[in-house]
PDB file of N, CA and C in Angstrom:
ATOM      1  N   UNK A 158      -0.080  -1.660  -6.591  1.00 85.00           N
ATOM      2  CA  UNK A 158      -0.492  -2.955  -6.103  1.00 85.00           C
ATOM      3  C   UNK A 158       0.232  -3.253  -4.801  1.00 85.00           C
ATOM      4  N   UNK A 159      -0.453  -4.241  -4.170  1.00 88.00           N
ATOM      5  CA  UNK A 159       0.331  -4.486  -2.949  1.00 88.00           C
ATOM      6  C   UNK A 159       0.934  -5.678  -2.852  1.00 88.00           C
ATOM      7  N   UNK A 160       2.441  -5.589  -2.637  1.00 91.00           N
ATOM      8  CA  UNK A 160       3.539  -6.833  -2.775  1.00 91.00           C
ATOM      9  C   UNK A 160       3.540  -6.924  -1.317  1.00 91.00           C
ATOM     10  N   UNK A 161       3.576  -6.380  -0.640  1.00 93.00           N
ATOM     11  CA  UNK A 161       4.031  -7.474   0.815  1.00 93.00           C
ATOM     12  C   UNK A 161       2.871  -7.433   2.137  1.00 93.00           C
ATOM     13  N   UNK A 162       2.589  -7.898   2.758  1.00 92.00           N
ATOM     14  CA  UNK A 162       2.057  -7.445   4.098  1.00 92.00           C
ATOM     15  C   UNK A 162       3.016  -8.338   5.084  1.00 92.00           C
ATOM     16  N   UNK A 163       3.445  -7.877   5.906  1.00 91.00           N
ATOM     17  CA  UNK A 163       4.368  -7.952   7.002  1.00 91.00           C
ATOM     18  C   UNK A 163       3.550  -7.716   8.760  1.00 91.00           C
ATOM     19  N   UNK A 164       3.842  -8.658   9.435  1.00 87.00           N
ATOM     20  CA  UNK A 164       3.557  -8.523  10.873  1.00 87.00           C
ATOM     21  C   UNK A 164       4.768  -8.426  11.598  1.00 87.00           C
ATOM     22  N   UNK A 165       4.692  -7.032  12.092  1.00 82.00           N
ATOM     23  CA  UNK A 165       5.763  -6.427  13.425  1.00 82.00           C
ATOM     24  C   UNK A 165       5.272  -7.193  14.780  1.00 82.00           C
ATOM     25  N   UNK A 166       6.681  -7.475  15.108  1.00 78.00           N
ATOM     26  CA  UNK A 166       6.325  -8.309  16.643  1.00 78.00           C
ATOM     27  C   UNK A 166       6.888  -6.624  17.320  1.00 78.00           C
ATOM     28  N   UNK A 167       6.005  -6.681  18.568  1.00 69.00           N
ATOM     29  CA  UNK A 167       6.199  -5.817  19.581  1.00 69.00           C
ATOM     30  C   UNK A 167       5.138  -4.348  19.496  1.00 69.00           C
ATOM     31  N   UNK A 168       4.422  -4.221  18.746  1.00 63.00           N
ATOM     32  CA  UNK A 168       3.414  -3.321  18.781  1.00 63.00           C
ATOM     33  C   UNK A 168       1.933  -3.984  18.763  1.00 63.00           C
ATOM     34  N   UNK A 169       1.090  -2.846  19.880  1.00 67.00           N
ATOM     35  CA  UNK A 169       0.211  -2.830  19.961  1.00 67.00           C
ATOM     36  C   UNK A 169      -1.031  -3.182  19.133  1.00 67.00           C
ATOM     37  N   UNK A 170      -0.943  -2.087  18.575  1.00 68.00           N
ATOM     38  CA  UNK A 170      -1.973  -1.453  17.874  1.00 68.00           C
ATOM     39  C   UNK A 170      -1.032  -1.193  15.864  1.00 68.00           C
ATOM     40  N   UNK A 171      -1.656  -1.813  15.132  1.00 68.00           N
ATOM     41  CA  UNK A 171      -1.176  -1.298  13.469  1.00 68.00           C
ATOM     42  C   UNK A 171       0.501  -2.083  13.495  1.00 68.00           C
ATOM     43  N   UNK A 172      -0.014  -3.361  13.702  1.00 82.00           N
ATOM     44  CA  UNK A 172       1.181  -3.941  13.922  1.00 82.00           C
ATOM     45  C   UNK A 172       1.165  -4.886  12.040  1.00 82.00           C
ATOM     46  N   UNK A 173       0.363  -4.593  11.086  1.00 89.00           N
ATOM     47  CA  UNK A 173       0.329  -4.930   9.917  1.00 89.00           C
ATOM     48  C   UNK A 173       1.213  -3.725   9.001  1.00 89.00           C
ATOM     49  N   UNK A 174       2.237  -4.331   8.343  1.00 92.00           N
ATOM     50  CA  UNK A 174       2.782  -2.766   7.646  1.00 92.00           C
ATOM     51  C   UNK A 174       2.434  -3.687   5.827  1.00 92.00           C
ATOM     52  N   UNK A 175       2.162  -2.588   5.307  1.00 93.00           N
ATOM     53  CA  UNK A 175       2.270  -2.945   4.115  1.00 93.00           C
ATOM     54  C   UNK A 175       2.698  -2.222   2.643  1.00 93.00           C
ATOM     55  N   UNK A 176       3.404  -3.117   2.285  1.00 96.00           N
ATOM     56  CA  UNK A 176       4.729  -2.764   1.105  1.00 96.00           C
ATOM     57  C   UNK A 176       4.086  -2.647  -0.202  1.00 96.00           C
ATOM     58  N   UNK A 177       3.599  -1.056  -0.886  1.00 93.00           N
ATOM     59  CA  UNK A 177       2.583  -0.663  -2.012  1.00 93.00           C
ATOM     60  C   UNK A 177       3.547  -0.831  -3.144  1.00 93.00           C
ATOM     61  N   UNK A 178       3.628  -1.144  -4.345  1.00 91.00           N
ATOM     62  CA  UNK A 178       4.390  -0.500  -5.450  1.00 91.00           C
ATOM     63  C   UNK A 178       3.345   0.228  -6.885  1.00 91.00           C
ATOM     64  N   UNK A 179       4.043   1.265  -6.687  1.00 86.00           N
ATOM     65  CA  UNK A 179       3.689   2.485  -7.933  1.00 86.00           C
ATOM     66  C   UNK A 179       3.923   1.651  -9.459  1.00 86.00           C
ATOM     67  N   UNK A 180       2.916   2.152 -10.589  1.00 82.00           N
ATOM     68  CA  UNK A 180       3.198   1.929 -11.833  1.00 82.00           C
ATOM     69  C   UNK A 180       4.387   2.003 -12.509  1.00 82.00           C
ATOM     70  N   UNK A 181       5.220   2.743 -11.614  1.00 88.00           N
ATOM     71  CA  UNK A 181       6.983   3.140 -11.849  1.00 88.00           C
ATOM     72  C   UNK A 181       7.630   2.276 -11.200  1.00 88.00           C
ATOM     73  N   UNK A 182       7.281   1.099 -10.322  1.00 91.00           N
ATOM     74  CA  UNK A 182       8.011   0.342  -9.694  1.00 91.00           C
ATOM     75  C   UNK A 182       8.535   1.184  -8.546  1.00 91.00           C
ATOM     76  N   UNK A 183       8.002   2.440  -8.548  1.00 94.00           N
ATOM     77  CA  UNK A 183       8.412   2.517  -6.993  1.00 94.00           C
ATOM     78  C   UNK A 183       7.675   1.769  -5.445  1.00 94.00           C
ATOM     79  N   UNK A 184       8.560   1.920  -4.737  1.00 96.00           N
ATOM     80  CA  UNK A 184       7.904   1.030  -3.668  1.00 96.00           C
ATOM     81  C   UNK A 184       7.758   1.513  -2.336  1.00 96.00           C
ATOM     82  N   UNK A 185       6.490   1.692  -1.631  1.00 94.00           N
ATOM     83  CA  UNK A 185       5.861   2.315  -0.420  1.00 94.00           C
ATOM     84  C   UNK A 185       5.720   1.132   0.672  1.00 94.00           C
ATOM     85  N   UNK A 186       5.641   2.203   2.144  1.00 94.00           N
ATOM     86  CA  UNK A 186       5.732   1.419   3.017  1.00 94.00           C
ATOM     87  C   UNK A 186       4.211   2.105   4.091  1.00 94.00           C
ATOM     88  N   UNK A 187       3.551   1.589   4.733  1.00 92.00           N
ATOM     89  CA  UNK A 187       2.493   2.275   5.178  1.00 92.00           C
ATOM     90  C   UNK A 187       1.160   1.052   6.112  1.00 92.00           C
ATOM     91  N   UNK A 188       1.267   1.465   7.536  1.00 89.00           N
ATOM     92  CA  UNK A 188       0.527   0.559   7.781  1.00 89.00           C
ATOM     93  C   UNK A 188      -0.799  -0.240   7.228  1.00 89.00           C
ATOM     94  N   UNK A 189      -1.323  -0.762   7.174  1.00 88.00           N
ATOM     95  CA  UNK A 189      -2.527  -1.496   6.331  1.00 88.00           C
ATOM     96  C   UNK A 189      -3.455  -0.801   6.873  1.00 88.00           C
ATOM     97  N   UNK A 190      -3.835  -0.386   7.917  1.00 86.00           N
ATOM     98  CA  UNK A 190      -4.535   0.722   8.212  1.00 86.00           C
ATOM     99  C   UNK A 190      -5.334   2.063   7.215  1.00 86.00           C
ATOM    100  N   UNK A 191      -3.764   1.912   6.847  1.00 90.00           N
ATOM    101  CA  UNK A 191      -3.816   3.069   5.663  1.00 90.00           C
ATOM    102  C   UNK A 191      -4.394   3.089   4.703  1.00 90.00           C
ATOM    103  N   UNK A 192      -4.896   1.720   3.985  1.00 89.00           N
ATOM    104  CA  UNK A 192      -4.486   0.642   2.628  1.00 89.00           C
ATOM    105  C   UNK A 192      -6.004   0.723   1.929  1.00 89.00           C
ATOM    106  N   UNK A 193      -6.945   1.587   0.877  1.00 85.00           N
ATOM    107  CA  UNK A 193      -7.939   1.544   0.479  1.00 85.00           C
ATOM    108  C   UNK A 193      -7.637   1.014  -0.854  1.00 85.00           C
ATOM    109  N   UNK A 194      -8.520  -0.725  -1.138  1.00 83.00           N
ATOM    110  CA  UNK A 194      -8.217  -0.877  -2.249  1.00 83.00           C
ATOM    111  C   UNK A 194      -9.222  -0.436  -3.353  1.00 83.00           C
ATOM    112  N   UNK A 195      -8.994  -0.441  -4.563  1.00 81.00           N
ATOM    113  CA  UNK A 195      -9.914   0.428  -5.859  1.00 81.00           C
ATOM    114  C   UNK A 195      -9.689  -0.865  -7.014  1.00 81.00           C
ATOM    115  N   UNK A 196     -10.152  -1.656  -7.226  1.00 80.00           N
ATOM    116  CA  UNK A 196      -9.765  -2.367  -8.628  1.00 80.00           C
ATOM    117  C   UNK A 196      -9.121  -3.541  -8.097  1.00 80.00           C
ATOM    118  N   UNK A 197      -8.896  -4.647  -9.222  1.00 80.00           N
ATOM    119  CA  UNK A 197      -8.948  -5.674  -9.199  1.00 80.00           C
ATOM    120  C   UNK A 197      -7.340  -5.857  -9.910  1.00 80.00           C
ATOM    121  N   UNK A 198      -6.927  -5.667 -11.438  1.00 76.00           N
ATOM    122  CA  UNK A 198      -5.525  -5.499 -11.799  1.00 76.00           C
ATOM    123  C   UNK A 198      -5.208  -4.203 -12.348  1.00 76.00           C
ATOM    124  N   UNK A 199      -6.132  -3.567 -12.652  1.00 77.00           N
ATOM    125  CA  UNK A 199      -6.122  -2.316 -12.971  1.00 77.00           C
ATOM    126  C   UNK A 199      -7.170  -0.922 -11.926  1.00 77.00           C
ATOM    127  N   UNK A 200      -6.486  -0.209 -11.880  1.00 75.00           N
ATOM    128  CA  UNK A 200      -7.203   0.692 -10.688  1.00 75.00           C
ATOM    129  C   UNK A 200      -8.177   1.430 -11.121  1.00 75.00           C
ATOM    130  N   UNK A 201      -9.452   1.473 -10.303  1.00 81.00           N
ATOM    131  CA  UNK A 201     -10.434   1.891 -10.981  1.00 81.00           C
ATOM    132  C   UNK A 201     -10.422   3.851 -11.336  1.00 81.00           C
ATOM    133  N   UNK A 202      -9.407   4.183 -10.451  1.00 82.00           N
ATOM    134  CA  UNK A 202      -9.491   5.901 -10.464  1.00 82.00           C
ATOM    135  C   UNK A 202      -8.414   6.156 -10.983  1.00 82.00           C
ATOM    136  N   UNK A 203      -7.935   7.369 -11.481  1.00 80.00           N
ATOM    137  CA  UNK A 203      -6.615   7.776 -11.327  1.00 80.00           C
ATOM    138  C   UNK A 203      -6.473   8.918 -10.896  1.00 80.00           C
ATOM    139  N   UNK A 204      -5.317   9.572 -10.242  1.00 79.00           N
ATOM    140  CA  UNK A 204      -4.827  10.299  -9.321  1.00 79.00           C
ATOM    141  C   UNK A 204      -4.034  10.734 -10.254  1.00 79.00           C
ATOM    142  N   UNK A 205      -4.145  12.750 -10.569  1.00 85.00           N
ATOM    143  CA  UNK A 205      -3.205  14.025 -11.267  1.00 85.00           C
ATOM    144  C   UNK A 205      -1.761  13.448 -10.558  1.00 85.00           C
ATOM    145  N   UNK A 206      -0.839  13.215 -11.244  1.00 81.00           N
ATOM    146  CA  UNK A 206       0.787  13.804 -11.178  1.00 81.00           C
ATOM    147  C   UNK A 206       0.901  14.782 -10.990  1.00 81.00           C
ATOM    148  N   UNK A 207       1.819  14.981  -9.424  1.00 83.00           N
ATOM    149  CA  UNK A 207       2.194  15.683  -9.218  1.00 83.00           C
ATOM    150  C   UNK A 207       3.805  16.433 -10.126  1.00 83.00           C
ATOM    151  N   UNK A 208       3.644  17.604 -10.104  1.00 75.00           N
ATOM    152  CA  UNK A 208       4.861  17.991 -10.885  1.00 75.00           C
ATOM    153  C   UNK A 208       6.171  18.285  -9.771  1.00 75.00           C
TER     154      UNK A 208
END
């Protein structure tokens, strides 16, 4: 899910960054650019673990 969207002063272009967190509570950083959403509270696909 996505917890933050943030605006960088001083860039051009992808000046939106946005702060993802994983089902593990881990937490990603990645312009919004990047950002394809799937689902509403639960995600409609799931993606193999990597080992």
């Amino acid at each position: 899910k996505i917890t933050d969207i943030e605006k960088k002063r001083g860039q051009k272009r992808r000046r939106l960054l946005a702060t993802i967190e994983d089902k593990n509570g881990n937490s990603f950083q990645t312009i919004l650019d990047y950002v394809f959403i799937l689902g509403d509270a639960e995600p409609y696909i799931s993606l193999p673990e990597v080992d």
